[in-house]
mmCIF file of C-alpha atoms in Angstrom:
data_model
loop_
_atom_site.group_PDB
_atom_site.id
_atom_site.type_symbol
_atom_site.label_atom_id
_atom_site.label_comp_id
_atom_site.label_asym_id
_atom_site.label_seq_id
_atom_site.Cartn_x
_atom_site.Cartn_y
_atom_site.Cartn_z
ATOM 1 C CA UNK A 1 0.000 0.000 0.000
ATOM 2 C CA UNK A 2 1.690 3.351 -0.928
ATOM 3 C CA UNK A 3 -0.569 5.910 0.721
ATOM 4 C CA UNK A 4 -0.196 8.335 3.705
ATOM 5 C CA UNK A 5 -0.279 5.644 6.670
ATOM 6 C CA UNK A 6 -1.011 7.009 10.335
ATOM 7 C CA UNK A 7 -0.201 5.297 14.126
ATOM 8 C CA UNK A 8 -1.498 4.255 15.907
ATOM 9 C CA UNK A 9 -4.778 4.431 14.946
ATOM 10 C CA UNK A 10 -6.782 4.563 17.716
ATOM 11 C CA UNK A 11 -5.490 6.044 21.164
ATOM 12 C CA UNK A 12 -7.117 6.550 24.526
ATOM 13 C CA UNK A 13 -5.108 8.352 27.040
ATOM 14 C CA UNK A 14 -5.790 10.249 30.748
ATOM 15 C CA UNK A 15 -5.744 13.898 30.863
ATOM 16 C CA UNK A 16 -2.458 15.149 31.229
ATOM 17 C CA UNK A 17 -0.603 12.705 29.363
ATOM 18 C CA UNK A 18 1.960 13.181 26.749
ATOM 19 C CA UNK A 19 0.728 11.490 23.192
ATOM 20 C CA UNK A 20 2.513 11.334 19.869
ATOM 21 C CA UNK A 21 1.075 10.434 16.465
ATOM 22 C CA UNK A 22 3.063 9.254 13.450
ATOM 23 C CA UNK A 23 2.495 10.055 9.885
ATOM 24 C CA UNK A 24 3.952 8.225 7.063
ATOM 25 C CA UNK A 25 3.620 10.371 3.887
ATOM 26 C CA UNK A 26 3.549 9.092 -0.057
ATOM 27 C CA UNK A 27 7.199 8.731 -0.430
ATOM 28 C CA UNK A 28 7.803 10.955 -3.245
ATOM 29 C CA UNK A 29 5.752 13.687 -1.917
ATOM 30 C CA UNK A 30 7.808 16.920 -0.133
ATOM 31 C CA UNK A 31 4.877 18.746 1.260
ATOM 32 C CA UNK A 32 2.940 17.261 4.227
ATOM 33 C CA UNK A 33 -0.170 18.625 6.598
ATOM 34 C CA UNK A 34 -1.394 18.286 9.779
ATOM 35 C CA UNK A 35 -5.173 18.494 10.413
ATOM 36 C CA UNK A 36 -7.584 17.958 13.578
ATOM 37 C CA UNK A 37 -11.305 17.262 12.852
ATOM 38 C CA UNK A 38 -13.883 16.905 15.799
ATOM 39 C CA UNK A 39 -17.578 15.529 14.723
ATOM 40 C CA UNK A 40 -19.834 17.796 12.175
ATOM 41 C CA UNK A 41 -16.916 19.790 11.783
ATOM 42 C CA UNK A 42 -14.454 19.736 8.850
ATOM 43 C CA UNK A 43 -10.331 19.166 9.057
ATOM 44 C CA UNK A 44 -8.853 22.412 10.617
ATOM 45 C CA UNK A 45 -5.279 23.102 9.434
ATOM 46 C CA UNK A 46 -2.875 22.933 12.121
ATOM 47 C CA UNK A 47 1.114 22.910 10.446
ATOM 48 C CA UNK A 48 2.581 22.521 7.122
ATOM 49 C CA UNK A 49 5.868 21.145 6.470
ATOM 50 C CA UNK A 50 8.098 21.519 2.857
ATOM 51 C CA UNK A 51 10.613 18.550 3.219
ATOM 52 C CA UNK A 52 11.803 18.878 6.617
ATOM 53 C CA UNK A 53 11.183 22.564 7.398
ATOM 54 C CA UNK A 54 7.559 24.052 9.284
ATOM 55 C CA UNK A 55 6.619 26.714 7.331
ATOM 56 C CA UNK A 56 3.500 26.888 8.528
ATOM 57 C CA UNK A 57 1.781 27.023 12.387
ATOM 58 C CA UNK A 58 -2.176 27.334 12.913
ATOM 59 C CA UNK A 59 -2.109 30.782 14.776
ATOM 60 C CA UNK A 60 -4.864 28.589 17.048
ATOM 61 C CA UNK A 61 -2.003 25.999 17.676
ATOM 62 C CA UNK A 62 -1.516 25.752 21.781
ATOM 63 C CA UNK A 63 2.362 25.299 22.401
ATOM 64 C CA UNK A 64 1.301 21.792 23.656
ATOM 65 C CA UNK A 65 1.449 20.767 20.607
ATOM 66 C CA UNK A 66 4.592 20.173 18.643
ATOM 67 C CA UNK A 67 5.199 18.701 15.492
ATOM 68 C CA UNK A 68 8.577 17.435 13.207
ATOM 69 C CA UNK A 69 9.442 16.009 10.691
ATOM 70 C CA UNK A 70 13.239 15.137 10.490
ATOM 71 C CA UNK A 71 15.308 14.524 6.976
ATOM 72 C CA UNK A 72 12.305 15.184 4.955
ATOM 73 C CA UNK A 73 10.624 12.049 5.728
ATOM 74 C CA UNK A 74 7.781 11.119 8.520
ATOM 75 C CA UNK A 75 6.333 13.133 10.473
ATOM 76 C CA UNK A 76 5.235 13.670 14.216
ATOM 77 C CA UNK A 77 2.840 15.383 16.260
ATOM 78 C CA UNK A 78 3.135 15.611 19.801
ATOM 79 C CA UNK A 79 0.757 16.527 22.315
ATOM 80 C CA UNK A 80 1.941 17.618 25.948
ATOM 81 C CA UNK A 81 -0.154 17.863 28.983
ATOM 82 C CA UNK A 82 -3.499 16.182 27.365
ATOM 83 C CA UNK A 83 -6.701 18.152 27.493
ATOM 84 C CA UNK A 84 -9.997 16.902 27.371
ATOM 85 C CA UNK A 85 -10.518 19.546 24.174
ATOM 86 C CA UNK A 86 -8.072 17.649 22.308
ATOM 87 C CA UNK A 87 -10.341 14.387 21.556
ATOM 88 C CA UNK A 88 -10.541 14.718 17.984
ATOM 89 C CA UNK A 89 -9.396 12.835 15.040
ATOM 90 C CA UNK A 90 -5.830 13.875 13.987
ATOM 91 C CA UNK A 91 -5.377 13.566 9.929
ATOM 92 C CA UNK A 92 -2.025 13.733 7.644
ATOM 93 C CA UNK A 93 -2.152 14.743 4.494
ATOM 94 C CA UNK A 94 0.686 14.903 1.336
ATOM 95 C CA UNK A 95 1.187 16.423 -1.739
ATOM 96 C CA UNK A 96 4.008 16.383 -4.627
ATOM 97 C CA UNK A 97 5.373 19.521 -5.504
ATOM 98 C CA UNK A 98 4.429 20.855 -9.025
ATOM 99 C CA UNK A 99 1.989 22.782 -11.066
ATOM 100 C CA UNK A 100 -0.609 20.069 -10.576
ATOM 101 C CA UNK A 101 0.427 19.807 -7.035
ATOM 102 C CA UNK A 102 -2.562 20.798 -4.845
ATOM 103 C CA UNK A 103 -3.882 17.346 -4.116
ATOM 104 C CA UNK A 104 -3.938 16.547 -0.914
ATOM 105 C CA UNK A 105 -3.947 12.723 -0.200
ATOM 106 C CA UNK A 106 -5.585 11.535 3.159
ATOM 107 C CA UNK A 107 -4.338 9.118 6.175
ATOM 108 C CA UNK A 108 -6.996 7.290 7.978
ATOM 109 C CA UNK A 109 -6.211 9.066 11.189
ATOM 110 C CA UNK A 110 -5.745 8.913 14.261
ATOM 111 C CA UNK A 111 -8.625 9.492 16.823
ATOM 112 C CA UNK A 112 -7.693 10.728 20.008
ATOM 113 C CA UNK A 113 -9.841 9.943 23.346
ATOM 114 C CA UNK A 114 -8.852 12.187 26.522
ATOM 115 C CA UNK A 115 -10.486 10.913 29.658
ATOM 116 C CA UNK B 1 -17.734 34.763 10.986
ATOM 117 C CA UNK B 2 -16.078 31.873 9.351
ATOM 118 C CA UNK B 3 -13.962 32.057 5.939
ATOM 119 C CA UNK B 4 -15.694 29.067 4.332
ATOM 120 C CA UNK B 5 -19.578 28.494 5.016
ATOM 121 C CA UNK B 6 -20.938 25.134 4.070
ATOM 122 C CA UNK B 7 -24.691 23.931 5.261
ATOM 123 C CA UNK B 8 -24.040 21.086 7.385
ATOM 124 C CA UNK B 9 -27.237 18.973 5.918
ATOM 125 C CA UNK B 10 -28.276 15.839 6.497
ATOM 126 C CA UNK B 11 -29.058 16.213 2.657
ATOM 127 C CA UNK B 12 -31.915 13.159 1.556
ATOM 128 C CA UNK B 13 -32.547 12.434 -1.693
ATOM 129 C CA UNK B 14 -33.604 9.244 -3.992
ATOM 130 C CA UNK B 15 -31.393 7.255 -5.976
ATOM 131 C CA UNK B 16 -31.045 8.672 -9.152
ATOM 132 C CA UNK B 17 -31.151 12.388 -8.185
ATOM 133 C CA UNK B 18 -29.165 15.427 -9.186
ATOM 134 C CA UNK B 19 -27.680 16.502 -5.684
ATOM 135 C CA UNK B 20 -26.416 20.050 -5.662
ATOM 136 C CA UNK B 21 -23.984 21.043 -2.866
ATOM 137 C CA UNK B 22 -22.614 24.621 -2.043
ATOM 138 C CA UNK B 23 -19.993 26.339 -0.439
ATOM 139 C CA UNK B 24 -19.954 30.488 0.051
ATOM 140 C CA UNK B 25 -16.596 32.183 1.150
ATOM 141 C CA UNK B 26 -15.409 35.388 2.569
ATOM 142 C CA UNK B 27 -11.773 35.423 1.141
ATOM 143 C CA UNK B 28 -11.563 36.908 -2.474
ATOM 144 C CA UNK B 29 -7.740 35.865 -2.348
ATOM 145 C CA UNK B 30 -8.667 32.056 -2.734
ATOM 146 C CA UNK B 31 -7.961 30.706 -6.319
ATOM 147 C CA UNK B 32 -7.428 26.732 -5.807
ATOM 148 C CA UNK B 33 -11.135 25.178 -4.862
ATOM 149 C CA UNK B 34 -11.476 21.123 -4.428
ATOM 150 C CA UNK B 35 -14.687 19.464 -2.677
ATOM 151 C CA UNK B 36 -13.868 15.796 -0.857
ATOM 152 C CA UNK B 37 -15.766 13.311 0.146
ATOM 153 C CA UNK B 38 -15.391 11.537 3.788
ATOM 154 C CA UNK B 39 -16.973 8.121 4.770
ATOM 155 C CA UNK B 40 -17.572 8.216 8.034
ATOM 156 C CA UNK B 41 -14.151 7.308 10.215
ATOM 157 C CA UNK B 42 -12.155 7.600 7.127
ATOM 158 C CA UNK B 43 -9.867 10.329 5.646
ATOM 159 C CA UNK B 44 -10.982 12.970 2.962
ATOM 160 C CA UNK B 45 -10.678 11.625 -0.822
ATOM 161 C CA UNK B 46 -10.108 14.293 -3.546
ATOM 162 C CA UNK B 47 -13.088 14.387 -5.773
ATOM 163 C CA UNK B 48 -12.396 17.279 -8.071
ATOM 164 C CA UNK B 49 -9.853 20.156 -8.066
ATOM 165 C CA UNK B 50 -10.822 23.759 -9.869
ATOM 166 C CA UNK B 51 -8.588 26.483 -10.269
ATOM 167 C CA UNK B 52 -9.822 30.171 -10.428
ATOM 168 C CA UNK B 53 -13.165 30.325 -11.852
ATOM 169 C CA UNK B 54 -14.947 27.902 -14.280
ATOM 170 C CA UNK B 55 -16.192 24.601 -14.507
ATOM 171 C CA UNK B 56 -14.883 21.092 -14.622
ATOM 172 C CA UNK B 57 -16.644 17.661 -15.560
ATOM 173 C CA UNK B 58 -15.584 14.407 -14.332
ATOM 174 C CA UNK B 59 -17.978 11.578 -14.934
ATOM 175 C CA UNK B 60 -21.000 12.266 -12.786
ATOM 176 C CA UNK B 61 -19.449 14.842 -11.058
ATOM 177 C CA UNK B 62 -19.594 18.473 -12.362
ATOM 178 C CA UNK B 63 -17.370 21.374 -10.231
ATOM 179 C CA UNK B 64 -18.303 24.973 -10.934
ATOM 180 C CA UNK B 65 -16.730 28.842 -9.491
ATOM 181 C CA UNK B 66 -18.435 31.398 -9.325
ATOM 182 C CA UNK B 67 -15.999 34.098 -7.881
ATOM 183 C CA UNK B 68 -18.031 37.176 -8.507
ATOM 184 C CA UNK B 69 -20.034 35.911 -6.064
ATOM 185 C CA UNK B 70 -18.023 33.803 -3.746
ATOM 186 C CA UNK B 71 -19.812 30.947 -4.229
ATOM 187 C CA UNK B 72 -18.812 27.362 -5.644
ATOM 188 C CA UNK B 73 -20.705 23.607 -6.271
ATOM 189 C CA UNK B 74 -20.837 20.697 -6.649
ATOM 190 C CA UNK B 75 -23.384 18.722 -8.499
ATOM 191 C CA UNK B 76 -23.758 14.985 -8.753
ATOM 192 C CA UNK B 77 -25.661 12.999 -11.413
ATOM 193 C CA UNK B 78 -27.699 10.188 -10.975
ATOM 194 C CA UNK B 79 -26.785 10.016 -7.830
ATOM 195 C CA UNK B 80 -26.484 6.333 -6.354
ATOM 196 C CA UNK B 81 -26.509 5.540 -2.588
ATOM 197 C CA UNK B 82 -22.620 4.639 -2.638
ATOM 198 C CA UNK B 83 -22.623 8.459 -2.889
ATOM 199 C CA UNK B 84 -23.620 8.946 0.690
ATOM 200 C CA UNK B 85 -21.259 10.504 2.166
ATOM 201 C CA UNK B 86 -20.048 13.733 3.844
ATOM 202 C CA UNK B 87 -18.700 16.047 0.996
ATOM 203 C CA UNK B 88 -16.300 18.565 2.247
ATOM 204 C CA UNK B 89 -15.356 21.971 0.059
ATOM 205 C CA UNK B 90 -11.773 23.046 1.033
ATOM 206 C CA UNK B 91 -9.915 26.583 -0.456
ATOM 207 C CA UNK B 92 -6.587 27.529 -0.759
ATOM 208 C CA UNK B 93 -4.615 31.172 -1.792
ATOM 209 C CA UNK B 94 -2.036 31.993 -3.825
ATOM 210 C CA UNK B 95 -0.655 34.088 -0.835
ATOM 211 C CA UNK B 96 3.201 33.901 -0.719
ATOM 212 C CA UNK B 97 3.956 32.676 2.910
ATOM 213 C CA UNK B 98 0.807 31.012 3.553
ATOM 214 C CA UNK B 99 0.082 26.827 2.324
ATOM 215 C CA UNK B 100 -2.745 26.171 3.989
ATOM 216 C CA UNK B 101 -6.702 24.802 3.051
ATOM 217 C CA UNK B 102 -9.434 26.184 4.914
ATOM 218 C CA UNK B 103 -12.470 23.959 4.858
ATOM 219 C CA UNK B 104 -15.939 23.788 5.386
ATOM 220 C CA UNK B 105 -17.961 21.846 7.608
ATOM 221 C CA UNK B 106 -19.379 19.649 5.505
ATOM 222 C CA UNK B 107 -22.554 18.409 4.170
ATOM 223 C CA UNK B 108 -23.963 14.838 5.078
ATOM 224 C CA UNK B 109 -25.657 13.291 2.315
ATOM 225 C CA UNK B 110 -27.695 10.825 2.350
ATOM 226 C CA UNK B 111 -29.005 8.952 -1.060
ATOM 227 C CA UNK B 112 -32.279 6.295 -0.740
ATOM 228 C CA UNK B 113 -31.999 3.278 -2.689
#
């Protein structure tokens, strides 16, 4: 399977607890996005990384939240100091670079239960 | 008041139907439009992709622009209940510095074999 792939998928955690999400892009795609979505709501942007560097934050962004993504590669979003705000479902997205460039391709997700 | 406005539905209709769905925005800067389509617990799946104003055709699927009046659909021919779905409009600019898609909320639809 060579589409964006996100762990784990599932995760139930205890307020105040650090989580951290994985996202595994299409390999030959450069740009990658991080998205929340709670229910009847759409995906709200949160970062936006070319290759390895952010160059992009949500304004909305707490500074719980933390994301990487080293040589260019996967990605990471951590989430200090749980709320119970934060359940949501946490979505990855990539795109090539190029003129035809602006399709975004979906992970599953990862949904997020803080108790 | 929110850059992208979509009606959140449930939207019924019977197999067969022409189902129109609608976004309205706010931002005259955005110039990339795309509408997606969500089962439920799965990720977004790219259904068309319009730049600027216009209209494009794929299969049953028709995208149209309408930037004069901030306003942009999607319309879907005999539609079949595999269609149900929640369709999801998303926007982009062409603002140096800034990458990324604002969507809307969503419209649940709902197609009756």
């Amino acid at each position: 399977d060579t589409g964006v792939s996100q762990n784990p998928r599932h995760k139930i955690t205890k307020r105040g607890q650090n989580v951290t999400f994985r996202c595994d892009p299409i390999s030959e795609h450069n740009r990658l996005y991080w998205y929340r979505q709670t229910l009847g709501q759409g995906p709200e942007f949160l970062t936006y990384f070319q290759n390895e560097a952010q160059l992009e934050k949500s304004r909305l962004l707490s500074d719980r939240f933390s994301a990487e993504r080293p040589k260019g590669s996967f990605s990471t979003l951590e989430i200090q100091r749980t709320e119970q705000g934060d359940s949501a479902m946490y979505l990855c997205a990539s795109r090539p670079e190029g003129a035809g460039g602006n399709e975004q391709f979906f992970g599953p997700g990862t949904r997020l239960t803080v108790l | 008041q929110k850059e992208v406005e979509q009606d959140p539905g449930p939207l019924s209709v019977p197999e067969g139907a022409i189902v129109s769905l609608n976004c309205t925005y706010s931002n005259s800067a955005f110039q990339y439009f795309m509408w997606y389509r969500q089962y439920s617990r799965k990720g977004p799946e790219l259904l068309m992709y319009t730049y600027s104003s216009g209209n494009k055709e794929d299969g049953r699927f028709t995208a149209q622009v309408d930037k004069s009046s901030k306003y942009i659909s999607l319309f879907i021919r005999d539609s079949q209940p595999s269609d149900s779905a929640t369709y999801l409009c998303a926007m982009r600019t062409t603002t140096s510095g800034t990458y990324k898609y604002i969507f809307g909320t969503g419209t649940r639809l709902k197609v009756l074999a």
